[in-house]
Coordinates of C-alpha atoms in Angstrom, one line a residue:
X1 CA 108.5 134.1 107.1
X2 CA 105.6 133.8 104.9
X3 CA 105.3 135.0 102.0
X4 CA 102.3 137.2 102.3
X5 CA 101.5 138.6 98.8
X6 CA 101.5 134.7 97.7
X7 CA 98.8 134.0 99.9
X8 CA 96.5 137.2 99.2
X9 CA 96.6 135.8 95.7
X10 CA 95.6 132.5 96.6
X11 CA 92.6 134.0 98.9
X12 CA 92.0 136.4 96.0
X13 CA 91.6 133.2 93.8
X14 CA 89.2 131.7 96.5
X15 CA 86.8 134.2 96.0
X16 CA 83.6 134.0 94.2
X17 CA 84.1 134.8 90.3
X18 CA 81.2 137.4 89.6
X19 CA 78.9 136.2 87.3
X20 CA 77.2 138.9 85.7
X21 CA 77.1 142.6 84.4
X22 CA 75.2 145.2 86.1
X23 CA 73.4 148.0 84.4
X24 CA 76.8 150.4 83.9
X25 CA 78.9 147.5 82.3
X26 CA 81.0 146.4 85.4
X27 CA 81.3 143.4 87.1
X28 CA 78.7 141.9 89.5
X29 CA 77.0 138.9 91.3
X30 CA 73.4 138.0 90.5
X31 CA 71.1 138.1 92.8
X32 CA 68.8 134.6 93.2
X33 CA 65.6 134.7 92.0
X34 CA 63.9 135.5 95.2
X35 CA 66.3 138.0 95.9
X36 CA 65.9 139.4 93.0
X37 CA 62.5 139.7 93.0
X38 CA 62.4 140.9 96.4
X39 CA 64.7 143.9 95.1
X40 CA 62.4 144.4 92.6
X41 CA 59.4 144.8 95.3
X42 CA 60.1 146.9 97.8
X43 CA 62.4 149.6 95.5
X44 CA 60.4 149.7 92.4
X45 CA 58.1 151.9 91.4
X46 CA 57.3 150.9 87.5
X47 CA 58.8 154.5 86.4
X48 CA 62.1 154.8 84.7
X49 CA 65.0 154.7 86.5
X50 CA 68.8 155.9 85.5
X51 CA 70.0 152.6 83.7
X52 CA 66.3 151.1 82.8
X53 CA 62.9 151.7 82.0
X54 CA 59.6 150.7 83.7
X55 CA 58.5 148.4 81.0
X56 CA 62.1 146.8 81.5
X57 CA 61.2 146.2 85.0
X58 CA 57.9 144.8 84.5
X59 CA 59.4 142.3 82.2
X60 CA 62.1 141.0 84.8
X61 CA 59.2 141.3 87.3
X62 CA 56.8 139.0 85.3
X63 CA 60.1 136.4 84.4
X64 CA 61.0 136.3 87.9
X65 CA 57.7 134.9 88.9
X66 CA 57.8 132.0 86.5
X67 CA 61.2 131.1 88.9
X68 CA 59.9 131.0 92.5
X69 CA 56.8 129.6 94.0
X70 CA 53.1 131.5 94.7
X71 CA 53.6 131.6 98.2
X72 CA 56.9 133.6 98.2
X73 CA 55.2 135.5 95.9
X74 CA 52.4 136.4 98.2
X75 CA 54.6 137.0 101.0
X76 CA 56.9 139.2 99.3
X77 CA 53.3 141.3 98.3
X78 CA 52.4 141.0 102.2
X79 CA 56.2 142.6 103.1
X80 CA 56.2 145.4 100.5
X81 CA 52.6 146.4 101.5
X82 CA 53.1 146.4 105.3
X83 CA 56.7 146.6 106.1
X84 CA 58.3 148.1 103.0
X85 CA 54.7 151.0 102.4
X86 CA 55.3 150.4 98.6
X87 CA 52.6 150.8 96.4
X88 CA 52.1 149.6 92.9
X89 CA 54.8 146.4 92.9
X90 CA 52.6 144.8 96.6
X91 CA 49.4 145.3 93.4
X92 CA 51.5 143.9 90.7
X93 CA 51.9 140.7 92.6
X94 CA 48.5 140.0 93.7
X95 CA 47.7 140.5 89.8
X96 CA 50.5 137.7 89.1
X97 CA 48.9 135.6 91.8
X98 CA 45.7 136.2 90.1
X99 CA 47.2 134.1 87.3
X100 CA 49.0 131.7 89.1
X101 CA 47.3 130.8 92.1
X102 CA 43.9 131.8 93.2
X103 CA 44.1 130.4 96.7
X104 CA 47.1 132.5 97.5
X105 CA 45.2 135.7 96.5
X106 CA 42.9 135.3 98.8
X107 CA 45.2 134.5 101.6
X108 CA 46.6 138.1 100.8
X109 CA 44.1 140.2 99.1
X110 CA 42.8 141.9 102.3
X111 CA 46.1 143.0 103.6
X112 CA 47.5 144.1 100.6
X113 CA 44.8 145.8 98.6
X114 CA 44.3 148.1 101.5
X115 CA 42.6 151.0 100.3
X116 CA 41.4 152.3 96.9
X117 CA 44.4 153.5 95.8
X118 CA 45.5 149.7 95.9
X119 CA 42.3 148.4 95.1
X120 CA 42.6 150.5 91.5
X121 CA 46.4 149.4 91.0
X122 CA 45.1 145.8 91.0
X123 CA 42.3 146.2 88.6
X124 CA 44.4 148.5 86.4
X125 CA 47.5 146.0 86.1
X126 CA 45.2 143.2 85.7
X127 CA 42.8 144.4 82.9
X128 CA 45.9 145.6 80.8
X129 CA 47.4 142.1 80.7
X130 CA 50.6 142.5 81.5
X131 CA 50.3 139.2 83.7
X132 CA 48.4 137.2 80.8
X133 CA 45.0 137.7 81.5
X134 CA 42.7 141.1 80.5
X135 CA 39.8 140.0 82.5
X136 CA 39.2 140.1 86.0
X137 CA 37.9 136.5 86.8
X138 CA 35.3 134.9 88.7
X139 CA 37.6 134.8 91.9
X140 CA 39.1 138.1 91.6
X141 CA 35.5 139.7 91.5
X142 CA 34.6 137.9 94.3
X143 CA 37.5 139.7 96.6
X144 CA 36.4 142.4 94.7
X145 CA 32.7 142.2 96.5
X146 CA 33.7 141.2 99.5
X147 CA 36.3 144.1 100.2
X148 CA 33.7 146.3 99.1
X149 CA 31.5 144.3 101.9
X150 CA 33.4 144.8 104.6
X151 CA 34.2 149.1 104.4
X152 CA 31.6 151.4 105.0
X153 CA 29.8 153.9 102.8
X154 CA 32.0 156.8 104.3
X155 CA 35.1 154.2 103.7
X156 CA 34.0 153.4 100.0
X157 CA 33.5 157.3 99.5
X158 CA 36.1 158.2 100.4
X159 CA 38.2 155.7 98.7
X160 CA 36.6 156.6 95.6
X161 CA 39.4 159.4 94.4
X162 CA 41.6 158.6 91.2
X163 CA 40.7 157.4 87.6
X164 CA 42.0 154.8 85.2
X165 CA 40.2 152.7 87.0
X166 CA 37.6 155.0 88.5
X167 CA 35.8 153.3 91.9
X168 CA 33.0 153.7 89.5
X169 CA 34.7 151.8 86.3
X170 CA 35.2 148.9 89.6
X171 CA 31.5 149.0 90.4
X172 CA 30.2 148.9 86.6
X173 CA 32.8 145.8 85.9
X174 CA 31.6 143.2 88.7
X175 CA 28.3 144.4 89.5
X176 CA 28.1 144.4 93.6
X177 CA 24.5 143.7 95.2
X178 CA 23.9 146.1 97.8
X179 CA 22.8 145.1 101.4
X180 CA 21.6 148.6 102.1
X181 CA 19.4 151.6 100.9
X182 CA 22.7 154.0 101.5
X183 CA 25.1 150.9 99.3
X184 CA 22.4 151.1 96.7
X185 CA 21.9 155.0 96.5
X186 CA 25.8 155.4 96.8
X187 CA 26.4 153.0 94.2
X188 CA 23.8 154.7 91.5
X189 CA 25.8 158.1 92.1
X190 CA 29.1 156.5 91.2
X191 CA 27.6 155.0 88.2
X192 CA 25.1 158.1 86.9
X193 CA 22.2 155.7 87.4
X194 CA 18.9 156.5 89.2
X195 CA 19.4 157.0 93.2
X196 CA 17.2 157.8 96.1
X197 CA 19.1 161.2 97.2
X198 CA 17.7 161.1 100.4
X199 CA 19.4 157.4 100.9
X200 CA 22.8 158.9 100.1
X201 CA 25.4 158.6 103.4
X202 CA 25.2 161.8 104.8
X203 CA 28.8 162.2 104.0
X204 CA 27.7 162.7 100.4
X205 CA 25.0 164.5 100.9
X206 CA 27.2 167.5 102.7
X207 CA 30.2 167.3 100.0
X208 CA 27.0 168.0 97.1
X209 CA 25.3 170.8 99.6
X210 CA 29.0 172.3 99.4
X211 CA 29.5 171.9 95.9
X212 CA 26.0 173.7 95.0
X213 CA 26.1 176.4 98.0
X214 CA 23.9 175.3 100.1
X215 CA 26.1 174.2 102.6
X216 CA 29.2 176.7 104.1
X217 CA 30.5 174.0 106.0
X218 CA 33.8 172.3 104.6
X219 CA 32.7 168.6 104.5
X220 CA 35.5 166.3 105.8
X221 CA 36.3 164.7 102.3
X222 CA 40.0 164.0 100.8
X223 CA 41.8 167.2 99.8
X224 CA 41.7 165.8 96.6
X225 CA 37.8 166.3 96.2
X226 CA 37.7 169.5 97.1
X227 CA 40.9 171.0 94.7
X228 CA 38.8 171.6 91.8
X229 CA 36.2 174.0 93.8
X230 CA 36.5 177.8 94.0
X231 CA 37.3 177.8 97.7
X232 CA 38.3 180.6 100.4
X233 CA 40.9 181.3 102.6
X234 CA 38.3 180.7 105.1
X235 CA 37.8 177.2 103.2
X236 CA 41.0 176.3 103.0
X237 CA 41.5 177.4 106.8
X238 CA 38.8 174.7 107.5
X239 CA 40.7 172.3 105.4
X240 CA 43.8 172.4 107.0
X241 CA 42.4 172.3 110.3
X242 CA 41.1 168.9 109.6
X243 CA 43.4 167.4 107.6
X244 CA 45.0 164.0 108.2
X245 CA 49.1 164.0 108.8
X246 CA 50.2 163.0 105.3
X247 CA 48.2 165.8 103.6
X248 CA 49.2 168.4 105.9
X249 CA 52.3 167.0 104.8
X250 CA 52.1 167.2 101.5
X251 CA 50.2 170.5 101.3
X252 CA 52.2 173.0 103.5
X253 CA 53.1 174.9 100.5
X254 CA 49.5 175.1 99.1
X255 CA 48.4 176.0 102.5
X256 CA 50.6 179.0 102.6
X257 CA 49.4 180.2 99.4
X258 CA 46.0 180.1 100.0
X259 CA 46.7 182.3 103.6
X260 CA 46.1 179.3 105.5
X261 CA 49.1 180.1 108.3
X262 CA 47.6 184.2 108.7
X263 CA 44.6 182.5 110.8
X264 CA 45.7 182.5 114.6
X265 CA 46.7 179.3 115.9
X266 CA 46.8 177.4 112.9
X267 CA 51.3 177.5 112.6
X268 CA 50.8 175.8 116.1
X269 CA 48.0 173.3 115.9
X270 CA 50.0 172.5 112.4
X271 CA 53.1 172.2 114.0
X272 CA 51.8 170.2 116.8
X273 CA 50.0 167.6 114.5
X274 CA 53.0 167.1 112.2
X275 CA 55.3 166.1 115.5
X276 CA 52.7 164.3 117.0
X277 CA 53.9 160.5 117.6
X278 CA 51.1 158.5 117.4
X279 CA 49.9 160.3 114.1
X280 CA 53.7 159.6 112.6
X281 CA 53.1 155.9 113.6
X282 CA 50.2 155.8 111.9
X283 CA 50.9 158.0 108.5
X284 CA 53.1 154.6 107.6
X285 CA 56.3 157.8 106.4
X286 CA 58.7 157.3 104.8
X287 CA 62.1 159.2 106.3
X288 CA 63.0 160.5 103.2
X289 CA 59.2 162.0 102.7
X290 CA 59.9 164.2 105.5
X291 CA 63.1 165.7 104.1
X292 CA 61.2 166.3 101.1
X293 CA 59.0 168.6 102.9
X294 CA 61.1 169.6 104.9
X295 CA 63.3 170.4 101.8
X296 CA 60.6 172.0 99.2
X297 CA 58.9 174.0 101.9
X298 CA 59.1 177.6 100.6
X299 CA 59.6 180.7 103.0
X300 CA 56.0 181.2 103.3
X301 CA 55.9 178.4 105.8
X302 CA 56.5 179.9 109.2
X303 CA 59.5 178.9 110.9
X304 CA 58.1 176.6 113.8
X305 CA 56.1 174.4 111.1
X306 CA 59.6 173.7 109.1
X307 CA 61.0 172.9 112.7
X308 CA 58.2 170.7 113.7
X309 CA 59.1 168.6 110.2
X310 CA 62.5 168.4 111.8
X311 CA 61.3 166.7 115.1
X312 CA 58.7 164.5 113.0
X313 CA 62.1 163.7 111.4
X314 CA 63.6 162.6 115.0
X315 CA 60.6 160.7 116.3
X316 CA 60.2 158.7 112.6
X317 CA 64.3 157.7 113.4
X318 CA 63.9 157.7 117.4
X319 CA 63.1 154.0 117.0
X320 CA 65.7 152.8 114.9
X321 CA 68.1 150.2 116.7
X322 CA 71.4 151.0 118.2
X323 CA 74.0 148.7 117.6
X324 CA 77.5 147.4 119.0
X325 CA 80.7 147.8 118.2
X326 CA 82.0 150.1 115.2
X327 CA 80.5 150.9 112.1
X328 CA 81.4 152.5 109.0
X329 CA 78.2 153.8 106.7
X330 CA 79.4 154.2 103.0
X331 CA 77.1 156.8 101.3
X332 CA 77.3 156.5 97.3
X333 CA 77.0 160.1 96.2
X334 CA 77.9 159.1 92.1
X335 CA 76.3 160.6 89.1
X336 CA 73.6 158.0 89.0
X337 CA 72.5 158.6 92.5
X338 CA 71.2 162.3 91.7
X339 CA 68.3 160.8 90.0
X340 CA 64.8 160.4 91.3
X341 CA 64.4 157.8 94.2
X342 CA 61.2 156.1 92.7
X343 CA 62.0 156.7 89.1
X344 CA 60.7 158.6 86.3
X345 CA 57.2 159.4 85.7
X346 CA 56.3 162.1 83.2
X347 CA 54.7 165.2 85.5
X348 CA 54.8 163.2 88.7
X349 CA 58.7 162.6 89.1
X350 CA 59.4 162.7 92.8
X351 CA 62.3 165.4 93.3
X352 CA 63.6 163.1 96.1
X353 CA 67.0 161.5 94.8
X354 CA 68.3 158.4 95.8
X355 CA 71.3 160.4 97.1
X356 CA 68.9 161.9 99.2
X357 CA 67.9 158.4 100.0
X358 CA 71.4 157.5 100.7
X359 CA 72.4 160.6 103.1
X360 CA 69.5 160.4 105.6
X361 CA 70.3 156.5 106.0
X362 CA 73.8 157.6 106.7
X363 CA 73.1 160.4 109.0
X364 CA 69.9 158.2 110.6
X365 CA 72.7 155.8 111.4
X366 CA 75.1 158.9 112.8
X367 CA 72.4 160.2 114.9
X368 CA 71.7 156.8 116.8
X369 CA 75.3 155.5 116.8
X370 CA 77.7 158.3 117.5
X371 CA 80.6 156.6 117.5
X372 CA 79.6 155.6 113.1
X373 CA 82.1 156.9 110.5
X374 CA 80.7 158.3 107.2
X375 CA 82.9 157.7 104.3
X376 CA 80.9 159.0 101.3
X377 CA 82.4 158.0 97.8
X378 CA 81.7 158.4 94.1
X379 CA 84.9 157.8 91.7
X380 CA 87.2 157.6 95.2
X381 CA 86.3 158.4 98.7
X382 CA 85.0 162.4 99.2
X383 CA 86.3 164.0 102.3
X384 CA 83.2 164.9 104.4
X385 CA 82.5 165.7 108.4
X386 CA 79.3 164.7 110.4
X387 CA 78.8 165.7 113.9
X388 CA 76.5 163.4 115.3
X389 CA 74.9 165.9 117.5
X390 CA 73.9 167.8 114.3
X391 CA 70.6 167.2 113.4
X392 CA 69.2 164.5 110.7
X393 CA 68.2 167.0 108.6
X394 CA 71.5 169.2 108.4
X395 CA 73.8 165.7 108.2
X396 CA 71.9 164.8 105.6
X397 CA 71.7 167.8 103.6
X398 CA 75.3 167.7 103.8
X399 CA 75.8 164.6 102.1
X400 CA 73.8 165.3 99.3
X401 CA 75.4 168.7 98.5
X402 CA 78.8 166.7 97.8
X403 CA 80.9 166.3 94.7
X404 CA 79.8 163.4 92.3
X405 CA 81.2 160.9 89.9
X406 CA 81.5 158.0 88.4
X407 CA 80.8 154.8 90.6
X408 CA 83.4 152.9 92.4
X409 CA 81.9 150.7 95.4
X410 CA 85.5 149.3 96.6
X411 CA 86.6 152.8 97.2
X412 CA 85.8 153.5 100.9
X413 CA 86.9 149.5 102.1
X414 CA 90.2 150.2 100.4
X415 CA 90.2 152.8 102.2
X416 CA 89.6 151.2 105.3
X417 CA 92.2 149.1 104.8
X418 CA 94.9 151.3 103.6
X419 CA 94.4 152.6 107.1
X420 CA 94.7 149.3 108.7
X421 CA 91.1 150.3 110.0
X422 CA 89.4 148.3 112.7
X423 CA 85.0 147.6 113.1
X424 CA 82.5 145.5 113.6
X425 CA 79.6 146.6 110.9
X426 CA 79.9 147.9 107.3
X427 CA 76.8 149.6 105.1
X428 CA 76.9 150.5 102.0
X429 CA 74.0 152.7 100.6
X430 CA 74.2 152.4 96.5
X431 CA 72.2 151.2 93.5
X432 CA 75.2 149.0 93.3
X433 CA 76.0 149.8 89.6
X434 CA 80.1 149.8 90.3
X435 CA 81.9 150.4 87.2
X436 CA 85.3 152.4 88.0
X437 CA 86.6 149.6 89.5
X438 CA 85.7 146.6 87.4
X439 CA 86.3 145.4 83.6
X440 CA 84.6 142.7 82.0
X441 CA 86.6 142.3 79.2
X442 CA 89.3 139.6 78.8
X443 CA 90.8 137.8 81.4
X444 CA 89.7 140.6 84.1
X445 CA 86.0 139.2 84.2
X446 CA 87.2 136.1 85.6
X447 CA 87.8 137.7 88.7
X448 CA 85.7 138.5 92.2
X449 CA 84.3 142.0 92.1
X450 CA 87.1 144.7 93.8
X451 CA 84.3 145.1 96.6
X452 CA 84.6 141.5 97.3
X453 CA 88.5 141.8 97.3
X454 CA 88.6 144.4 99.5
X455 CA 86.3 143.2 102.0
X456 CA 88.1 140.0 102.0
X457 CA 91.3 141.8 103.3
X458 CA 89.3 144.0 105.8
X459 CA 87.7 140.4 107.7
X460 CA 91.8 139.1 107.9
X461 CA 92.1 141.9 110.5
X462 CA 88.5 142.0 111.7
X463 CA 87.2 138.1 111.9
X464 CA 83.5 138.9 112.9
X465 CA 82.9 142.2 110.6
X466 CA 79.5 142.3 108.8
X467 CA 78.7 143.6 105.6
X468 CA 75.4 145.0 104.6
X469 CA 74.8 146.4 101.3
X470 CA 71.2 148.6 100.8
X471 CA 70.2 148.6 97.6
X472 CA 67.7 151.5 97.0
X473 CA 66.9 150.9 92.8
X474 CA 65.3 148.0 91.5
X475 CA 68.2 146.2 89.7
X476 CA 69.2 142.3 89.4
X477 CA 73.0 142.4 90.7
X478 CA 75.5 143.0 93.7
X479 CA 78.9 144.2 94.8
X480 CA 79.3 141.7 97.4
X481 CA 77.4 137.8 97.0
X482 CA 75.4 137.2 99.8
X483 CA 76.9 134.7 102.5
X484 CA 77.0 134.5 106.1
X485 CA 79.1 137.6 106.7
X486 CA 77.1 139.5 104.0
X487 CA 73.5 141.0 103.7
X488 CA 72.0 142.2 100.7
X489 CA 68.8 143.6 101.5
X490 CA 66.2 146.6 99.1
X491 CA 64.3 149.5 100.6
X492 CA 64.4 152.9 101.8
X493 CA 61.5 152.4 104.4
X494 CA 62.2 151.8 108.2
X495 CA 62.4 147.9 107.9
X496 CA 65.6 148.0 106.4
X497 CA 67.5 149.3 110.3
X498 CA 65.8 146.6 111.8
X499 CA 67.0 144.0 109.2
X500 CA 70.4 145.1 109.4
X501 CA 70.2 145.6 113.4
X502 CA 69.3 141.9 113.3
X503 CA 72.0 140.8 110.7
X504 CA 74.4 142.6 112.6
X505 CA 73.2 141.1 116.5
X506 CA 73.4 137.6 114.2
X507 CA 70.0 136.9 115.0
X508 CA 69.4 135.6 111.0
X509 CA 69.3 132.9 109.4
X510 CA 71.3 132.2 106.5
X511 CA 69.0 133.3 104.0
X512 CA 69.4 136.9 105.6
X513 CA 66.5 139.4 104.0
X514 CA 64.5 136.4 102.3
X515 CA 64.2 134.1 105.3
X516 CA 62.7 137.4 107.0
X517 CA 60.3 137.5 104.1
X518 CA 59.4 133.8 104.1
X519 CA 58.9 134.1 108.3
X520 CA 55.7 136.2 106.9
X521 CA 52.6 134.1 107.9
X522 CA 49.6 134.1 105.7

């Protein structure tokens, strides 16, 4: 008979040596360069994360565009805008391309500068010359005029929300000519220049008749315009009424404060807006954004609007694929995972963790696929039971109430194959910074990774497994190198299921993640 252990050293040998260090000192694959900088684009947020800081990540940002070519580049900005809802890294890159090629801007600069929020990132990142330029540019102004063109006054108002670039700091700095009396008259009230008052869009007009009194009637402006006014219940009635999903959303608590929920019929029409399908669709949500409501709701907030953010919850997941065969979903509940999903921002740090980030993929993944195993793990595997018929909400909750430690990725696979375990599908949901289970001192850093190890051992009893590893901080490394049988794929938005239901179906290529970035058209 064979001798077994002498061939588990030689397929141990046959591994992959890692070839780097992640962020916690252990050992690790790098990423490629495109991989890499996809990471970096659809997880982060320029804010400080556990193991680096946002000026860190705008470095490796800036380096990793000098390796890969404009058009990646302006793909990757087209998937984190539209697939991946991410805000500031979709602006960074249209500032790099900016720099490194105008043509490719243009091909992009409608679909990712989107809105004024977007349309202020770009000029902001641009001016402070962190790509290498401090001036906008003849061809950047000229996007500039034409997306200004093509929205309406009430669009352009509306947008016009947010400083550091104001919408009026835009206007002053490329000088649009207006093709209308209401363009022109709108434009001289951004700027404090002379205006014909009566030319204003009548949107204007009725947001200064209700700043000066004339006017009772709540214009239908952005919350954010009306904040700073001494408002009434009956106001903020009005408000809430009209208010889009996301800031009904985001305001439930404020709307219980100001007596919002006392008027009759406004828990229901509330309720029924924030489960509403079509509206869901539209609001672009994040999962995680509506256990954060859910979440931070305080007992003010009758009953049937905190249920309604539970089947807004179950309509956001209803369309996430099912898929065959068994899976196992490794949660990372470890120290590092209690900090803030997006990062740090001083007085705008979101209170959403990445463990929170972690459990509702996990339980998301329970809900649709029953027959899932969760196997949570920090320092070693944590002992935790889902019922799948429980809701997102609760399975999640659960998760992120466990135990933590330090981080040791190979954990729940050796666990797996202690038991002699059977499946089809692996995910792991981790910022990947493995350190428990990996030196890299002396000869030890010669080695594969102890992820790699152990999954090498779980595909000699299961041929065909999968492994997908979601990444949900902006960091360089991996557990597991990318090959046929592995995906490594960023993201906490909805595009990540589909991805993996894809990997998993073997409908990818073998560039996995990238070559669904690079099937982008322009």
């Amino acid at each position: 008979m064979a001798n077994k252990n002498l061939f588990q050293t030689i397929a141990g040998r046959l591994l992959p040596k890692a070839d780097a260090v992640n962020e916690a000192g252990g050992r690790a694959y790098k990423l490629s360069p495109k991989a890499a900088l996809a990471q970096y684009a659809i997880t982060g947020c320029l804010n400080g994360t556990f193991y680096a800081d946002a000026e860190t990540q705008l470095q490796n940002v800036i380096e990793l565009c000098q390796k890969v070519d404009a058009e990646f580049i302006a793909k990757l900005a087209v998937y984190a805008r539209e697939r991946g809802h991410m805000k500031d890294m979709p602006a960074l890159l249209c500032a790099v391309l900016a720099v490194k090629d105008v043509a490719m801007l243009k091909a992009v600069f409608p679909r990712v500068i989107d809105n004024g929020k977007m349309l202020r990132n770009f000029v902001q990142i641009v001016r402070s010359g962190a790509v290498g330029r401090k001036s906008l540019g003849t061809a950047p102004k000229r996007l500039i005029n034409e997306w200004l063109a093509a929205r309406s006054d009430e669009a352009i108002f509306k947008d016009s929300i947010g400083q550091s670039p104001s919408l009026a700091d835009v206007v002053k700095m490329i000088h649009p000519k207006p093709t209308t009396e209401s363009r022109a008259a709108l434009y001289g009230y951004f700027i404090g220049r002379d205006f014909n008052a009566d030319a204003l869009p009548a949107l204007v007009r009725q947001f200064e008749q209700f700043k000066t009194g004339e006017s009772a009637e709540v214009p239908k402006v952005p919350f954010q315009m009306l904040t700073s006014l001494p408002l009434a219940t009956k106001d903020w009635t009005e408000i809430a009424r009209n208010a889009p999903w996301q800031m009904t959303r985001m305001n439930l608590n404020t709307f219980a404060r100001h007596g919002v929920f006392a008027e009759p019929g406004l828990p229901e029409l509330i309720a029924d807006r924030l489960r509403d399908e079509e509206a869901i669709k539209k609001a672009r949500v994040f999962p995680y954004q509506l256990m954060a409501a859910f979440t931070n709701t305080d007992q003010r907030v009758p009953a049937q609007v905190r249920d309604a953010l539970q089947d807004a919850m179950e309509i956001a997941i209803s369309n996430l694929p099912k898929i065959k065969g068994k899976i196992y979903v490794f949660p990372d509940v470890s120290g590092s995972m209690h900090s803030a999903a997006t990062g740090y921002r001083k007085g705008a740090t979101s209170q959403v963790r990445c463990i929170d980030v972690a459990a509702l993929v996990a339980a998301a993944i329970v809900r649709r696929n029953p027959n899932a195993e969760v196997i949570p793990f920090s320092d070693d595997v944590v002992k935790c039971s889902l019922n799948a018929r429980d809701s997102v909400m609760t399975n999640a909750e659960k998760l992120a109430s466990l135990p933590s430690g330090g981080t040791n990725c190979s954990a729940p696979l050796r666990e797996l194959n202690r038991r002699k375990a059977t499946g089809d599908l692996v995910v792991y949901v981790s910022d990947n910074e493995s350190w428990v289970d990996g030196s890299t001192r002396g000869w030890m850093a010669e080695r594969a990774t102890a992820t790699m190890k152990e999954w090498a051992e779980f595909k000699q009893r299961n041929a065909t497994a999968r492994l997908v590893c979601i990444d949900i901080q902006p960091y360089a490394t991996t557990q597991a190198q990318t090959r046929e049988d592995i995906l490594n794929i960023g993201g906490f938005s909805d595009q990540v299921f589909d991805v993996m239901a894809e990997f998993a179906a073997g409908r990818l290529n073998a560039d996995h993640w990238i070559g669904v970035i690079e099937s982008v058209t322009l």
